[in-house]
Amino acid sequence: MKKLIAILLTGILVSILLVGVYDLPKFGRADNPVNNEVAQRYLKKGVKDTGALNIVTGIILDYRAFDTFGEAVVLFTAAVAVLVVLKREDS
Amino acid sequence: MKNTILKEVSKIVIPFIQIFSIYIIFHGHLSPGGGFAGGTIFGASLILYRIVYGKGDAQKKISYKRLMHLMCISLIFYGVLKGYGFITGGSYIDLFEIPLGTPGRILSGGYILPLNIAVGIVVAMVMYLFFTLFYEGEV
């Protein structure tokens, strides 16, 4: 019974995700939402805004610094989880 | 591990690895690299030290307490600096604005350099922590 419910739930989830993927815009078209003014702005004004020559660092640590904070928190959480599971108590 | 050759060679190699990682972290806003890459290399040097010199010597350099303090302090530093504004709806702390400086110098780019260092410390400590936990089960 449990297995049947799990299979059913998985099927529903997969179908929902596939419907979502089907609605995505086609790859490589010029009027996709990806091709907006954001990339142009980053390339043109990145150095002036952030002072970083490496535009990737300028984006991940200045425009989208909160996202990188999330990455660091993910690493920290993984470390704490491994610590809880694997650290010996008697040391 | 008791091996004289390994010890003598790693005595020479480890400082170079660490200087290279610091170079990568400090040039994160000028060239490819940054906190994640540099921190990984730094963690690799710590792992090498741990393998060659064993648990006792490594714990003298980086004890469990110091490791956790470094990791938490740099994470909180990052969070206060950049996460605060998102909780309060876009109003940042009234920190003094670090001047951006001339692009191309090491001391430029405002808060990018301290943030890179914070990320590097977190990544290095996580690498070392993972290795020690999976290898010996204690830090």
Coordinates of N, CA and C in Angstrom, one line a residue, chain B residues 1-137:
Chain B
M1 N 51.2 9.4 9.8 CA 52.1 8.7 8.9 C 53.5 9.1 9.1
K2 N 54.4 8.1 9.4 CA 55.8 8.3 9.7 C 56.6 8.2 8.5
N3 N 56.8 9.2 7.7 CA 57.6 9.1 6.5 C 58.4 10.4 6.4
T4 N 59.7 10.3 6.5 CA 60.6 11.5 6.5 C 60.5 12.3 5.2
I5 N 60.5 11.5 4.1 CA 60.5 12.2 2.8 C 59.2 13.0 2.6
L6 N 58.1 12.4 3.0 CA 56.8 13.1 2.8 C 56.8 14.3 3.7
K7 N 57.3 14.2 4.9 CA 57.3 15.4 5.8 C 58.2 16.5 5.3
E8 N 59.4 16.2 4.8 CA 60.3 17.3 4.3 C 59.7 17.9 3.1
V9 N 59.2 17.0 2.2 CA 58.6 17.6 0.9 C 57.4 18.5 1.2
S10 N 56.5 18.0 2.1 CA 55.3 18.8 2.3 C 55.6 20.1 3.1
K11 N 56.8 20.1 3.8 CA 57.2 21.3 4.5 C 57.5 22.4 3.5
I12 N 58.0 22.0 2.3 CA 58.2 23.0 1.2 C 57.0 23.3 0.5
V13 N 56.2 22.2 0.2 CA 55.1 22.4 -0.7 C 53.9 23.2 -0.1
I14 N 53.6 22.9 1.2 CA 52.4 23.4 1.8 C 52.4 25.0 1.8
P15 N 53.5 25.6 2.1 CA 53.4 27.1 2.1 C 53.1 27.6 0.7
F16 N 53.7 27.0 -0.4 CA 53.4 27.4 -1.7 C 51.9 27.3 -2.1
I17 N 51.3 26.1 -1.7 CA 49.9 25.9 -1.9 C 49.1 27.0 -1.3
Q18 N 49.5 27.3 0.0 CA 48.7 28.3 0.7 C 48.8 29.7 0.1
I19 N 50.1 30.0 -0.3 CA 50.2 31.3 -0.9 C 49.5 31.4 -2.2
F20 N 49.5 30.3 -3.0 CA 48.7 30.3 -4.2 C 47.2 30.5 -4.0
S21 N 46.7 29.8 -2.9 CA 45.3 30.0 -2.6 C 45.0 31.4 -2.2
I22 N 45.9 32.0 -1.4 CA 45.6 33.4 -1.0 C 45.7 34.3 -2.2
Y23 N 46.6 34.0 -3.1 CA 46.7 34.8 -4.4 C 45.3 34.7 -5.1
I24 N 44.8 33.5 -5.2 CA 43.5 33.3 -6.0 C 42.4 34.1 -5.3
I25 N 42.4 34.0 -4.0 CA 41.3 34.7 -3.3 C 41.4 36.2 -3.4
F26 N 42.6 36.7 -3.3 CA 42.8 38.2 -3.4 C 42.7 38.7 -4.8
H27 N 42.9 37.9 -5.8 CA 42.7 38.3 -7.2 C 41.3 37.9 -7.7
G28 N 40.4 37.6 -6.8 CA 39.1 37.2 -7.2 C 38.3 38.1 -8.1
H29 N 38.6 39.4 -7.9 CA 37.8 40.4 -8.6 C 38.6 40.9 -9.8
L30 N 39.8 40.3 -10.0 CA 40.6 40.8 -11.2 C 40.8 39.7 -12.2
S31 N 40.8 38.4 -11.8 CA 41.1 37.3 -12.7 C 40.2 36.2 -12.3
P32 N 40.0 35.2 -13.2 CA 39.2 34.0 -12.8 C 39.7 33.4 -11.5
G33 N 38.7 33.0 -10.7 CA 39.0 32.5 -9.4 C 38.0 33.0 -8.4
G34 N 38.5 33.2 -7.2 CA 37.6 33.8 -6.1 C 37.5 32.9 -4.9
G35 N 36.6 33.2 -4.1 CA 36.5 32.6 -2.8 C 36.4 31.1 -2.8
F36 N 35.5 30.6 -3.7 CA 35.3 29.2 -3.8 C 36.5 28.4 -4.2
A37 N 37.1 28.8 -5.3 CA 38.3 28.1 -5.8 C 39.5 28.2 -4.8
G38 N 39.7 29.5 -4.4 CA 40.9 29.6 -3.4 C 40.7 28.9 -2.1
G39 N 39.4 28.9 -1.6 CA 39.2 28.2 -0.4 C 39.4 26.7 -0.5
T40 N 39.0 26.2 -1.7 CA 39.2 24.8 -1.9 C 40.7 24.4 -1.9
I41 N 41.5 25.3 -2.5 CA 42.9 25.0 -2.5 C 43.5 25.1 -1.1
F42 N 43.0 26.0 -0.4 CA 43.5 26.2 1.0 C 43.1 24.9 1.8
G43 N 41.9 24.5 1.6 CA 41.5 23.3 2.3 C 42.3 22.1 1.9
A44 N 42.7 22.0 0.6 CA 43.5 20.9 0.2 C 44.9 20.9 0.9
S45 N 45.4 22.1 1.1 CA 46.7 22.2 1.8 C 46.6 21.7 3.3
L46 N 45.4 22.1 3.9 CA 45.2 21.6 5.3 C 45.1 20.1 5.3
I47 N 44.4 19.6 4.3 CA 44.2 18.1 4.2 C 45.6 17.4 4.1
L48 N 46.4 18.0 3.2 CA 47.8 17.4 3.1 C 48.5 17.4 4.4
Y49 N 48.4 18.6 5.1 CA 49.1 18.6 6.4 C 48.6 17.6 7.4
R50 N 47.3 17.4 7.4 CA 46.6 16.4 8.2 C 47.1 15.0 7.9
I51 N 47.2 14.7 6.6 CA 47.6 13.3 6.2 C 49.0 13.1 6.6
V52 N 49.9 14.1 6.4 CA 51.3 13.8 6.6 C 51.7 13.9 8.0
Y53 N 51.2 14.8 8.8 CA 51.6 15.0 10.1 C 50.8 14.4 11.2
G54 N 49.6 13.9 10.8 CA 48.8 13.1 11.7 C 47.9 14.0 12.5
K55 N 47.1 13.4 13.4 CA 46.0 14.1 14.1 C 46.6 15.1 15.1
G56 N 47.6 14.7 15.9 CA 48.1 15.5 17.0 C 48.6 16.9 16.5
D57 N 49.5 16.9 15.5 CA 50.0 18.1 15.0 C 49.0 19.0 14.4
A58 N 48.0 18.4 13.6 CA 47.0 19.2 13.0 C 46.1 19.8 14.0
Q59 N 45.8 19.1 15.1 CA 44.9 19.7 16.0 C 45.5 20.8 16.8
K60 N 46.9 20.9 16.8 CA 47.5 22.0 17.5 C 47.3 23.3 16.6
K61 N 47.4 23.1 15.3 CA 47.2 24.2 14.3 C 45.8 24.6 14.3
I62 N 44.9 23.7 13.9 CA 43.5 24.0 13.8 C 42.7 23.1 14.7
S63 N 42.3 23.5 15.9 CA 41.5 22.7 16.7 C 40.1 22.8 16.2
Y64 N 39.2 21.9 16.7 CA 37.8 21.9 16.4 C 37.2 23.2 16.7
K65 N 37.5 23.7 17.9 CA 36.9 25.0 18.3 C 37.3 26.1 17.4
R66 N 38.6 26.2 17.1 CA 39.0 27.3 16.2 C 38.4 27.2 14.9
L67 N 38.3 26.0 14.4 CA 37.7 25.8 13.0 C 36.2 26.3 13.0
M68 N 35.5 25.9 14.0 CA 34.1 26.3 14.1 C 33.9 27.8 14.2
H69 N 34.8 28.4 15.1 CA 34.8 29.8 15.3 C 35.0 30.5 14.0
L70 N 36.1 30.1 13.3 CA 36.4 30.8 12.0 C 35.2 30.7 11.0
M71 N 34.6 29.5 10.9 CA 33.6 29.3 9.9 C 32.4 30.1 10.3
C72 N 32.0 30.1 11.6 CA 30.7 30.8 12.0 C 30.9 32.3 11.9
I73 N 32.1 32.8 12.3 CA 32.4 34.2 12.3 C 32.3 34.7 10.9
S74 N 33.0 34.0 9.9 CA 33.0 34.5 8.6 C 31.6 34.4 7.9
L75 N 30.8 33.4 8.3 CA 29.5 33.3 7.7 C 28.6 34.4 8.3
I76 N 28.7 34.7 9.6 CA 27.9 35.8 10.2 C 28.3 37.1 9.6
F77 N 29.6 37.3 9.4 CA 30.1 38.5 8.8 C 29.5 38.8 7.5
Y78 N 29.5 37.7 6.7 CA 28.9 37.8 5.3 C 27.4 38.1 5.5
G79 N 26.7 37.4 6.4 CA 25.3 37.5 6.5 C 24.9 38.9 6.9
V80 N 25.6 39.5 7.9 CA 25.3 40.8 8.4 C 25.5 41.8 7.3
L81 N 26.6 41.6 6.5 CA 26.9 42.6 5.5 C 26.0 42.6 4.3
K82 N 25.5 41.4 3.9 CA 24.7 41.4 2.7 C 23.3 40.8 2.9
G83 N 23.1 40.0 3.9 CA 21.8 39.4 4.1 C 20.8 40.3 4.8
Y84 N 21.4 41.3 5.5 CA 20.6 42.1 6.4 C 19.6 42.9 5.6
G85 N 20.0 43.5 4.5 CA 19.1 44.3 3.7 C 17.9 43.6 3.1
F86 N 18.0 42.3 3.0 CA 16.9 41.5 2.4 C 15.8 41.3 3.5
I87 N 16.2 41.1 4.7 CA 15.3 40.9 5.8 C 14.5 42.2 6.1
T88 N 15.2 43.3 6.0 CA 14.5 44.6 6.4 C 14.0 45.3 5.2
G89 N 13.8 44.6 4.1 CA 13.2 45.2 2.9 C 14.0 46.3 2.2
G90 N 15.3 46.0 2.0 CA 16.1 46.8 1.2 C 16.9 47.9 1.8
S91 N 16.7 48.1 3.2 CA 17.4 49.2 3.8 C 18.7 48.6 4.4
Y92 N 19.8 48.9 3.8 CA 21.1 48.4 4.3 C 21.5 49.1 5.6
I93 N 22.4 48.5 6.3 CA 23.0 49.2 7.4 C 23.8 50.4 6.9
D94 N 23.8 51.4 7.7 CA 24.6 52.6 7.3 C 26.0 52.4 7.5
L95 N 26.6 51.5 6.8 CA 28.0 51.3 6.8 C 28.7 52.4 6.0
F96 N 29.9 52.7 6.3 CA 30.6 53.7 5.5 C 30.9 53.0 4.2
E97 N 30.7 53.6 3.1 CA 30.9 53.0 1.8 C 32.4 52.9 1.5
I98 N 32.9 51.7 1.3 CA 34.2 51.6 0.9 C 34.4 52.1 -0.5
P99 N 35.3 53.0 -0.8 CA 35.4 53.5 -2.2 C 35.8 52.4 -3.1
L100 N 35.3 52.5 -4.3 CA 35.5 51.4 -5.3 C 37.0 51.4 -5.8
G101 N 37.6 52.5 -5.8 CA 39.0 52.5 -6.2 C 39.2 52.3 -7.7
T102 N 40.4 52.3 -8.2 CA 40.6 52.1 -9.6 C 40.5 50.7 -9.9
P103 N 39.7 50.3 -10.9 CA 39.6 48.9 -11.3 C 40.9 48.4 -11.8
G104 N 41.3 47.2 -11.3 CA 42.6 46.6 -11.7 C 43.5 46.5 -10.5
R105 N 43.3 47.3 -9.5 CA 44.2 47.2 -8.3 C 43.6 46.1 -7.4
I106 N 44.5 45.6 -6.5 CA 44.0 44.6 -5.6 C 43.0 45.2 -4.6
L107 N 43.4 46.3 -4.0 CA 42.5 47.0 -3.1 C 41.5 47.9 -3.8
S108 N 40.5 47.2 -4.4 CA 39.4 47.9 -5.1 C 38.2 47.1 -5.1
G109 N 37.1 47.6 -5.5 CA 35.9 46.8 -5.6 C 35.1 46.8 -4.4
G110 N 35.3 47.7 -3.5 CA 34.4 47.8 -2.3 C 34.4 46.6 -1.4
Y111 N 33.2 46.0 -1.2 CA 33.1 44.9 -0.3 C 33.4 43.6 -0.9
I112 N 33.8 43.5 -2.2 CA 34.0 42.2 -2.9 C 35.2 41.5 -2.2
L113 N 36.2 42.2 -1.9 CA 37.4 41.5 -1.3 C 37.1 40.9 0.1
P114 N 36.6 41.6 1.0 CA 36.2 41.0 2.3 C 35.2 39.8 2.2
L115 N 34.3 40.0 1.2 CA 33.3 38.9 1.1 C 34.0 37.7 0.5
N116 N 34.9 37.9 -0.5 CA 35.7 36.8 -1.0 C 36.5 36.1 0.1
I117 N 37.1 36.8 1.0 CA 37.8 36.2 2.0 C 36.9 35.4 2.9
A118 N 35.7 35.9 3.3 CA 34.8 35.2 4.1 C 34.4 33.9 3.5
V119 N 34.0 34.0 2.2 CA 33.6 32.7 1.5 C 34.8 31.7 1.4
G120 N 36.0 32.3 1.2 CA 37.2 31.4 1.2 C 37.4 30.6 2.5
I121 N 37.2 31.4 3.6 CA 37.4 30.7 4.9 C 36.4 29.6 5.1
V122 N 35.1 29.9 4.8 CA 34.1 28.9 5.0 C 34.3 27.7 4.1
V123 N 34.7 27.9 2.8 CA 34.9 26.7 2.0 C 36.1 25.9 2.4
A124 N 37.2 26.6 2.9 CA 38.4 25.8 3.3 C 38.1 25.0 4.5
M125 N 37.4 25.6 5.5 CA 37.0 24.9 6.7 C 36.1 23.7 6.4
V126 N 35.2 23.9 5.5 CA 34.2 22.8 5.2 C 35.0 21.7 4.5
M127 N 35.9 22.0 3.6 CA 36.7 20.9 3.0 C 37.4 20.1 4.0
Y128 N 38.1 20.8 4.9 CA 38.9 20.1 5.9 C 38.0 19.3 6.8
L129 N 36.9 19.9 7.2 CA 36.0 19.2 8.1 C 35.5 17.9 7.4
F130 N 35.1 18.0 6.2 CA 34.6 16.8 5.5 C 35.7 15.7 5.5
F131 N 36.9 16.1 5.1 CA 37.9 15.1 5.0 C 38.2 14.4 6.3
T132 N 38.3 15.2 7.4 CA 38.7 14.6 8.7 C 37.5 13.7 9.2
L133 N 36.3 14.2 8.9 CA 35.2 13.4 9.4 C 35.0 12.1 8.7
F134 N 35.2 12.1 7.4 CA 35.1 10.8 6.7 C 36.3 9.9 6.8
Y135 N 37.5 10.5 7.1 CA 38.7 9.8 7.2 C 38.9 9.1 8.6
E136 N 38.7 9.9 9.7 CA 39.0 9.4 11.0 C 37.8 9.5 11.9
G137 N 36.8 10.3 11.5 CA 35.6 10.4 12.4 C 35.7 11.4 13.5

